[in-house]
C-alpha cells in the first residue's frame, strides 16, 4: 500500500509512519462505505490531518473518487478525473479569506453529490479537516447531518460512500454528541513502537528515545516542537503556558483541583469536580474528558492504555500529553 510523504520539517520529508491499525480501518471503510459520517477527535497534534491525507490517497487507490478539504488552511485535494470538480474547488480555495473557508466546506459535500448524480461515480469519499472552526461550532451538527443525508438519501444508487471529518478535541464533541448523526471516534497519540520509527527518522543529535517518549507521550507534533526548539523542554513548556493562557488568576482559582489532576487526571472524574474547570481544560485542549472504552473497535488505530500514570492517562480522563500536564504543573509552581 502506498504511503504518502509528509513535510515534517524544512528539508525533512518522511513517509506516513505506522498507524497500521488505522490503515486497516480505511480498507474496511472502502468495502461498503462508512454508513455514518465518522468524526475523529483526539489530542492536538496527534496526527489526525496526516491520517486524513493518507486515507485520501489510499481510497483513491481503492477505486474511490476522493475530495479532501481543509477549509481552515484553504487547502484541498481532489483525486478524481472530473476536471470540473477540481476547477470548482480551486476557485473556491482562491476566494478571499473567510469566503474560501465557507465555500470549501459546502463544496466538499456538493462535489461528492455531483460525482454521484451527474458523473455516475459509484464509490466516493469526502474527507474534511477542521471544518467546524471554519464554519462555526454552532453549525457542526448541521454539517454532519448533511453528510449523513448524503449517505442515507443519495441522489443515485452507489457502492460506497466514505465520509470522515477530523476535529480538535474540545470544541465540537458536545455539539455533535448530542445528536446521533455521526460516529464520534477518538484517535490517540502514536503507540510506542510507531513513534520510535518516527523518532528514528530525525537525525542526531537528539535525546534518548525513552526521554522523548516520556515527554511527548507519542505526540508527533510535540516531537517536532521539541526538535525546533533544540530539544528544550523548558521552551516548549513555556510556550504551552502562554498559548493555553495558564494565567495566575486561572491557576489561583482552580489550584486545589489542578494540584490533584497533575497527580492523577482521574481526580477530575469525581462528581465534585467543578464542571467549569473541566470545560475550560477541554476547551484549552489540555485534557480529554470521558475517554471511551479501550476496545479497538471504538478507536482509530490503537487505543491508549487503560491507565498510565507516567503519561498522565487515566481510565476516564487523560492529559493530552505529558508536556500539557507539565505546563500546568509548572504554572502551579510559579503562580
Ligand atoms: N503517522 C505519521 N507519520 C509521519 N508524520 C506524521 C504522522 N502523524 C503526524 N505526523 C506529522 O506530525 C505533525 C502533526 O500531525 P497533524 O498535523 O496531522 O496532527 P493533527 O492531529 O491534525 O493536529 P491538530 O490538532 O493541530 O489539527 C505533522 O507535521 C504531521 O505531518
Ligand atoms: Mg489537523
Tab-separated table of C-alpha atoms and ligand atoms in Angstrom:
chain	number	residue	atom	x	y	z
A	1	UNK	CA	0.000	0.000	0.000
A	2	UNK	CA	1.161	3.468	-0.925
A	3	UNK	CA	2.260	5.732	1.919
A	4	UNK	CA	2.174	9.464	1.336
A	5	UNK	CA	5.106	11.723	2.060
A	6	UNK	CA	4.741	14.434	4.652
A	7	UNK	CA	6.799	17.530	5.176
A	8	UNK	CA	7.917	17.054	8.717
A	9	UNK	CA	10.476	19.821	8.890
A	10	UNK	CA	12.129	22.069	6.371
A	11	UNK	CA	14.314	19.683	4.452
A	12	UNK	CA	12.876	16.576	6.070
A	13	UNK	CA	10.201	14.672	4.219
A	14	UNK	CA	9.069	11.439	5.778
A	15	UNK	CA	6.744	8.693	4.788
A	16	UNK	CA	3.479	8.417	6.721
A	17	UNK	CA	4.657	6.246	9.585
A	18	UNK	CA	2.995	3.296	11.300
A	19	UNK	CA	-0.709	3.650	12.223
A	20	UNK	CA	-1.223	0.234	10.667
A	21	UNK	CA	-4.447	-0.299	12.578
A	22	UNK	CA	-5.883	2.921	11.211
A	23	UNK	CA	-4.944	1.973	7.668
A	24	UNK	CA	-6.743	-1.350	8.028
A	25	UNK	CA	-9.798	0.627	9.106
A	26	UNK	CA	-9.603	2.652	5.912
A	27	UNK	CA	-9.642	-0.599	3.960
A	28	UNK	CA	-12.728	-1.645	5.870
A	29	UNK	CA	-14.441	1.646	5.097
A	30	UNK	CA	-13.602	1.199	1.455
A	31	UNK	CA	-15.505	-2.089	1.448
A	32	UNK	CA	-19.010	-0.720	1.810
A	33	UNK	CA	-18.607	2.881	2.858
A	34	UNK	CA	-18.925	4.254	6.366
A	35	UNK	CA	-22.720	4.156	6.857
A	36	UNK	CA	-22.392	7.177	9.153
A	37	UNK	CA	-20.088	10.140	8.994
A	38	UNK	CA	-17.064	9.346	11.147
A	39	UNK	CA	-15.963	12.280	13.270
A	40	UNK	CA	-12.411	11.852	14.527
A	41	UNK	CA	-11.236	13.746	17.583
A	42	UNK	CA	-8.120	13.472	19.703
A	43	UNK	CA	-5.207	15.360	21.252
A	44	UNK	CA	-3.931	18.323	19.284
A	45	UNK	CA	-1.097	17.322	17.008
A	46	UNK	CA	-1.666	13.576	17.397
A	47	UNK	CA	-1.798	13.112	13.634
A	48	UNK	CA	-5.437	13.482	12.584
A	49	UNK	CA	-4.686	15.559	9.499
A	50	UNK	CA	-1.813	13.343	8.422
A	51	UNK	CA	-4.096	10.358	8.716
A	52	UNK	CA	-6.847	12.009	6.651
A	53	UNK	CA	-4.385	12.768	3.887
A	54	UNK	CA	-3.069	9.237	3.936
A	55	UNK	CA	-6.642	7.931	3.862
A	56	UNK	CA	-7.398	10.117	0.833
A	57	UNK	CA	-4.548	8.569	-1.124
A	58	UNK	CA	-5.500	5.041	-0.086
A	59	UNK	CA	-9.143	5.475	-1.017
A	60	UNK	CA	-8.073	6.697	-4.433
A	61	UNK	CA	-6.018	3.552	-4.892
A	62	UNK	CA	-9.006	1.514	-3.758
A	63	UNK	CA	-11.137	2.885	-6.563
A	64	UNK	CA	-12.762	5.886	-4.937
A	65	UNK	CA	-13.159	9.403	-6.231
A	66	UNK	CA	-11.972	11.455	-3.283
A	67	UNK	CA	-12.473	15.039	-2.223
A	68	UNK	CA	-10.341	16.196	0.708
A	69	UNK	CA	-10.704	19.731	2.027
A	70	UNK	CA	-9.003	21.602	4.821
A	71	UNK	CA	-11.060	24.815	4.811
A	72	UNK	CA	-9.151	26.463	7.620
A	73	UNK	CA	-5.943	26.378	5.585
A	74	UNK	CA	-7.698	26.840	2.246
A	75	UNK	CA	-6.310	23.544	1.055
A	76	UNK	CA	-7.927	20.808	-0.967
A	77	UNK	CA	-7.003	17.678	-2.865
A	78	UNK	CA	-9.313	16.125	-5.412
A	79	UNK	CA	-8.489	12.611	-6.509
A	80	UNK	CA	-10.837	12.413	-9.476
A	81	UNK	CA	-10.607	12.751	-13.220
A	82	UNK	CA	-13.658	15.015	-13.316
A	83	UNK	CA	-11.947	18.285	-14.111
A	84	UNK	CA	-14.968	20.390	-13.381
A	85	UNK	CA	-14.983	19.314	-9.749
A	86	UNK	CA	-11.313	20.119	-9.426
A	87	UNK	CA	-11.797	23.523	-11.013
A	88	UNK	CA	-14.652	24.460	-8.717
A	89	UNK	CA	-12.654	23.505	-5.662
A	90	UNK	CA	-9.713	25.540	-6.919
A	91	UNK	CA	-11.972	28.542	-7.495
A	92	UNK	CA	-13.379	28.265	-4.004
A	93	UNK	CA	-9.932	27.981	-2.452
A	94	UNK	CA	-8.780	31.128	-4.207
A	95	UNK	CA	-11.618	33.247	-2.848
A	96	UNK	CA	-10.951	35.865	-0.218
A	97	UNK	CA	-10.134	34.758	3.275
A	98	UNK	CA	-13.350	33.959	5.100
A	99	UNK	CA	-15.310	33.298	1.927
A	100	UNK	CA	-12.999	30.488	0.834
A	101	UNK	CA	-13.406	28.668	4.130
A	102	UNK	CA	-17.179	28.504	3.876
A	103	UNK	CA	-17.192	27.687	0.196
A	104	UNK	CA	-14.749	24.817	0.543
A	105	UNK	CA	-16.736	23.355	3.404
A	106	UNK	CA	-20.028	23.328	1.485
A	107	UNK	CA	-18.487	22.495	-1.850
A	108	UNK	CA	-16.928	19.324	-0.472
A	109	UNK	CA	-20.393	17.881	0.081
A	110	UNK	CA	-21.832	19.285	-3.146
A	111	UNK	CA	-18.922	17.953	-5.169
A	112	UNK	CA	-19.391	14.440	-3.896
A	113	UNK	CA	-23.120	14.633	-4.510
A	114	UNK	CA	-22.402	15.645	-8.095
A	115	UNK	CA	-19.839	12.942	-8.591
A	116	UNK	CA	-22.632	10.508	-7.784
A	117	UNK	CA	-25.547	12.177	-9.526
A	118	UNK	CA	-24.057	13.730	-12.599
A	119	UNK	CA	-20.900	11.791	-13.218
A	120	UNK	CA	-22.183	8.378	-12.282
A	121	UNK	CA	-19.421	7.562	-9.858
A	122	UNK	CA	-20.244	4.652	-7.578
A	123	UNK	CA	-17.566	4.997	-4.922
A	124	UNK	CA	-16.982	8.431	-3.492
A	125	UNK	CA	-15.235	9.749	-0.397
A	126	UNK	CA	-15.401	13.118	1.285
A	127	UNK	CA	-12.742	13.862	3.889
A	128	UNK	CA	-12.991	17.128	5.761
A	129	UNK	CA	-10.375	18.550	8.084
A	130	UNK	CA	-11.030	21.111	10.830
A	131	UNK	CA	-14.241	22.232	9.218
A	132	UNK	CA	-16.011	23.298	12.386
A	133	UNK	CA	-13.581	26.063	13.185
A	134	UNK	CA	-14.186	27.348	9.664
A	135	UNK	CA	-17.986	27.292	9.659
A	136	UNK	CA	-18.572	27.878	13.363
A	137	UNK	CA	-19.009	25.288	16.061
A	138	UNK	CA	-22.740	26.019	16.286
A	139	UNK	CA	-23.116	24.637	12.757
A	140	UNK	CA	-21.183	21.429	13.415
A	141	UNK	CA	-24.346	19.419	13.976
A	142	UNK	CA	-25.976	20.595	10.759
A	143	UNK	CA	-22.837	19.938	8.767
A	144	UNK	CA	-22.594	16.385	9.980
A	145	UNK	CA	-26.306	15.933	9.352
A	146	UNK	CA	-25.881	16.904	5.717
A	147	UNK	CA	-23.133	14.316	5.364
A	148	UNK	CA	-25.474	11.743	6.867
A	149	UNK	CA	-28.190	12.798	4.418
A	150	UNK	CA	-25.818	12.183	1.567
A	151	UNK	CA	-25.261	8.645	2.796
A	152	UNK	CA	-28.894	7.908	3.634
A	153	UNK	CA	-30.603	9.649	0.732
A	154	UNK	CA	-28.057	9.572	-2.078
A	155	UNK	CA	-29.038	11.128	-5.395
A	156	UNK	CA	-28.359	7.770	-7.076
A	157	UNK	CA	-27.515	4.244	-6.062
A	158	UNK	CA	-23.910	3.735	-5.061
A	159	UNK	CA	-21.460	1.095	-3.909
A	160	UNK	CA	-19.710	3.067	-1.201
A	161	UNK	CA	-19.704	6.499	0.369
A	162	UNK	CA	-16.968	7.302	2.865
A	163	UNK	CA	-17.424	10.447	4.942
A	164	UNK	CA	-14.832	11.396	7.540
A	165	UNK	CA	-14.360	14.614	9.478
A	166	UNK	CA	-11.434	15.424	11.777
A	167	UNK	CA	-11.678	17.954	14.558
A	168	UNK	CA	-9.651	19.092	17.523
A	169	UNK	CA	-10.922	17.710	20.759
A	170	UNK	CA	-12.816	20.125	22.876
A	171	UNK	CA	-14.666	22.477	20.651
A	172	UNK	CA	-17.153	20.222	18.979
A	173	UNK	CA	-17.618	16.978	20.760
A	174	UNK	CA	-20.515	18.229	22.845
A	175	UNK	CA	-22.246	19.766	19.869
A	176	UNK	CA	-22.060	16.614	17.777
A	177	UNK	CA	-22.505	14.104	20.553
A	178	UNK	CA	-25.989	15.368	21.336
A	179	UNK	CA	-27.338	14.024	18.077
A	180	UNK	CA	-26.935	10.567	16.658
A	181	UNK	CA	-25.847	11.732	13.270
A	182	UNK	CA	-22.255	10.618	13.378
A	183	UNK	CA	-19.873	8.148	14.917
A	184	UNK	CA	-17.569	10.083	17.189
A	185	UNK	CA	-14.307	8.193	17.082
A	186	UNK	CA	-11.249	9.076	19.130
A	187	UNK	CA	-7.683	8.809	17.941
A	188	UNK	CA	-4.777	8.873	20.404
A	189	UNK	CA	-1.110	9.798	20.133
A	190	UNK	CA	1.109	7.261	18.406
A	191	UNK	CA	1.848	3.967	20.089
A	192	UNK	CA	5.385	3.496	21.312
A	193	UNK	CA	6.844	1.377	18.518
A	194	UNK	CA	5.324	3.503	15.779
A	195	UNK	CA	6.548	6.659	17.442
A	196	UNK	CA	10.017	5.189	17.670
A	197	UNK	CA	10.046	4.767	13.895
A	198	UNK	CA	9.220	8.450	13.512
A	199	UNK	CA	11.854	9.430	16.065
A	200	UNK	CA	14.435	7.359	14.179
A	201	UNK	CA	13.827	9.465	11.078
A	202	UNK	CA	15.068	12.612	12.796
A	203	UNK	CA	18.784	12.929	12.558
A	204	UNK	CA	21.075	13.245	15.522
A	205	UNK	CA	21.948	14.790	17.915
A	206	UNK	CA	18.824	14.109	19.922
A	207	UNK	CA	17.956	12.937	23.419
A	208	UNK	CA	17.463	9.222	24.024
A	209	UNK	CA	14.173	7.816	22.796
A	210	UNK	CA	12.814	6.972	26.238
A	211	UNK	CA	13.171	10.571	27.311
A	212	UNK	CA	11.367	11.901	24.231
A	213	UNK	CA	8.633	9.337	24.739
A	214	UNK	CA	8.132	10.331	28.376
A	215	UNK	CA	7.690	13.991	27.430
A	216	UNK	CA	5.601	13.666	24.297
A	217	UNK	CA	3.630	10.505	25.038
A	218	UNK	CA	3.905	9.732	21.312
A	219	UNK	CA	2.562	13.055	20.028
A	220	UNK	CA	4.236	13.721	16.664
A	221	UNK	CA	3.654	17.461	16.747
A	222	UNK	CA	5.441	17.789	20.087
A	223	UNK	CA	8.324	15.764	18.712
A	224	UNK	CA	8.638	18.472	16.061
A	225	UNK	CA	8.201	21.280	18.579
A	226	UNK	CA	10.988	19.867	20.719
A	227	UNK	CA	13.195	19.479	17.682
A	228	UNK	CA	12.541	23.039	16.530
A	229	UNK	CA	13.414	24.350	19.991
A	230	UNK	CA	16.668	22.379	20.130
A	231	UNK	CA	15.119	19.793	22.454
A	232	UNK	CA	14.460	22.348	25.162
A	233	UNK	CA	11.589	21.017	27.252
A	234	UNK	CA	11.694	24.291	29.121
A	235	UNK	CA	10.974	26.299	25.969
A	236	UNK	CA	8.120	24.053	24.859
A	237	UNK	CA	6.522	24.155	28.301
A	238	UNK	CA	6.788	27.945	28.454
A	239	UNK	CA	5.158	28.222	25.043
A	240	UNK	CA	2.339	25.962	26.195
A	241	UNK	CA	1.781	28.035	29.343
A	242	UNK	CA	1.467	31.110	27.181
A	243	UNK	CA	-0.703	29.571	24.451
A	244	UNK	CA	-3.071	27.903	26.894
A	245	UNK	CA	-3.333	31.092	28.930
A	246	UNK	CA	-2.448	29.443	32.205
A	247	UNK	CA	-2.573	32.799	33.908
A	248	UNK	CA	-2.067	33.323	37.612
A	249	UNK	CA	-5.771	34.050	38.081
A	250	UNK	CA	-6.738	30.826	36.334
A	251	UNK	CA	-4.285	28.904	38.483
A	252	UNK	CA	-5.333	30.640	41.704
A	253	UNK	CA	-8.981	29.947	41.024
A	254	UNK	CA	-8.519	26.200	40.480
A	255	UNK	CA	-5.355	25.425	42.402
A	256	UNK	CA	-6.710	22.671	44.587
A	257	UNK	CA	-8.210	20.687	41.724
A	258	UNK	CA	-5.313	21.281	39.384
A	259	UNK	CA	-2.878	20.017	42.004
A	260	UNK	CA	-4.845	16.810	42.244
A	261	UNK	CA	-5.202	16.494	38.498
A	262	UNK	CA	-1.480	16.718	37.772
A	263	UNK	CA	-1.008	13.833	40.178
A	264	UNK	CA	-3.871	11.864	38.670
A	265	UNK	CA	-6.196	13.236	35.967
A	266	UNK	CA	-8.868	10.828	37.115
A	267	UNK	CA	-9.441	13.214	40.051
A	268	UNK	CA	-11.489	15.276	37.594
A	269	UNK	CA	-13.869	12.372	37.145
A	270	UNK	CA	-15.055	12.771	40.728
A	271	UNK	CA	-18.646	14.020	40.981
A	272	UNK	CA	-17.418	17.039	42.981
A	273	UNK	CA	-15.002	18.202	40.305
A	274	UNK	CA	-16.158	21.636	39.102
A	275	UNK	CA	-17.811	21.498	35.709
A	276	UNK	CA	-16.487	24.887	34.742
A	277	UNK	CA	-12.904	23.810	35.255
A	278	UNK	CA	-13.411	20.654	33.218
A	279	UNK	CA	-14.985	22.672	30.430
A	280	UNK	CA	-12.059	25.057	30.355
A	281	UNK	CA	-9.451	22.299	30.386
A	282	UNK	CA	-11.247	20.630	27.493
A	283	UNK	CA	-11.558	23.884	25.554
A	284	UNK	CA	-7.910	24.682	26.083
A	285	UNK	CA	-7.082	21.255	24.672
A	286	UNK	CA	-5.273	20.205	27.818
A	287	UNK	CA	-7.265	17.122	28.721
A	288	UNK	CA	-9.546	14.625	27.052
A	289	UNK	CA	-12.526	14.072	29.284
A	290	UNK	CA	-14.714	10.999	29.142
A	291	UNK	CA	-12.408	8.604	27.344
A	292	UNK	CA	-14.000	5.691	25.605
A	293	UNK	CA	-13.734	2.053	26.488
A	294	UNK	CA	-10.454	0.829	25.133
A	295	UNK	CA	-11.886	-1.716	22.717
A	296	UNK	CA	-10.018	-1.106	19.459
A	297	UNK	CA	-13.402	-1.082	17.717
A	298	UNK	CA	-14.188	2.359	19.161
A	299	UNK	CA	-10.875	3.901	18.170
A	300	UNK	CA	-8.966	4.944	15.109
A	301	UNK	CA	-5.719	2.962	15.345
A	302	UNK	CA	-4.597	1.665	18.742
A	303	UNK	CA	-6.304	2.914	21.885
A	304	UNK	CA	-4.141	4.278	24.699
A	305	UNK	CA	-3.595	2.065	27.739
A	306	UNK	CA	-6.345	1.891	30.328
A	307	UNK	CA	-4.108	3.759	32.731
A	308	UNK	CA	-0.587	5.099	32.536
A	309	UNK	CA	0.309	7.374	35.444
A	310	UNK	CA	3.631	8.289	33.874
A	311	UNK	CA	1.972	9.652	30.734
A	312	UNK	CA	-0.974	11.149	32.635
A	313	UNK	CA	-3.589	8.774	31.254
A	314	UNK	CA	-6.483	7.753	33.468
A	315	UNK	CA	-9.378	5.491	32.734
A	316	UNK	CA	-11.842	8.307	32.028
A	317	UNK	CA	-9.707	11.424	31.917
A	318	UNK	CA	-6.278	11.954	30.383
A	319	UNK	CA	-3.825	14.769	29.848
A	320	UNK	CA	-3.401	15.210	26.111
A	321	UNK	CA	0.339	14.645	26.581
A	322	UNK	CA	2.803	14.700	29.476
A	323	UNK	CA	4.012	18.113	28.279
A	324	UNK	CA	0.497	19.509	28.608
A	325	UNK	CA	0.462	18.258	32.183
A	326	UNK	CA	3.908	19.686	32.777
A	327	UNK	CA	2.733	23.120	31.634
A	328	UNK	CA	0.032	23.062	34.308
A	329	UNK	CA	2.423	21.701	36.914
A	330	UNK	CA	4.876	24.446	36.212
A	331	UNK	CA	2.213	27.161	36.206
A	332	UNK	CA	1.131	25.893	39.622
A	333	UNK	CA	4.690	26.123	40.873
A	334	UNK	CA	5.272	29.620	39.556
A	335	UNK	CA	1.968	31.282	40.307
B	1	LIG	N1	1.903	8.843	11.113
B	1	LIG	C1	2.679	9.911	10.849
B	1	LIG	N2	3.819	9.777	10.131
B	1	LIG	C2	4.604	10.842	9.878
B	1	LIG	N3	4.338	12.093	10.288
B	1	LIG	C3	3.216	12.296	10.996
B	1	LIG	C4	2.338	11.223	11.314
B	1	LIG	N4	1.330	11.725	12.043
B	1	LIG	C5	1.556	13.033	12.156
B	1	LIG	N5	2.677	13.398	11.537
B	1	LIG	C6	3.231	14.758	11.456
B	1	LIG	O1	3.120	15.331	12.752
B	1	LIG	C7	2.630	16.669	12.695
B	1	LIG	C8	1.310	16.789	13.455
B	1	LIG	O2	0.346	15.981	12.833
B	1	LIG	P1	-1.080	16.534	12.328
B	1	LIG	O3	-1.000	17.929	11.864
B	1	LIG	O4	-1.621	15.524	11.397
B	1	LIG	O5	-1.874	16.482	13.690
B	1	LIG	P2	-3.370	16.931	13.986
B	1	LIG	O6	-3.924	15.922	14.930
B	1	LIG	O7	-4.100	17.142	12.720
B	1	LIG	O8	-3.132	18.304	14.727
B	1	LIG	P3	-4.166	19.500	15.011
B	1	LIG	O9	-4.928	19.082	16.237
B	1	LIG	O10	-3.279	20.656	15.283
B	1	LIG	O11	-5.028	19.648	13.810
B	1	LIG	C9	2.507	16.986	11.220
B	1	LIG	O12	3.696	17.632	10.804
B	1	LIG	C10	2.375	15.633	10.565
B	1	LIG	O13	2.826	15.647	9.251
B	2	LIG	MG1	-5.091	18.821	11.994
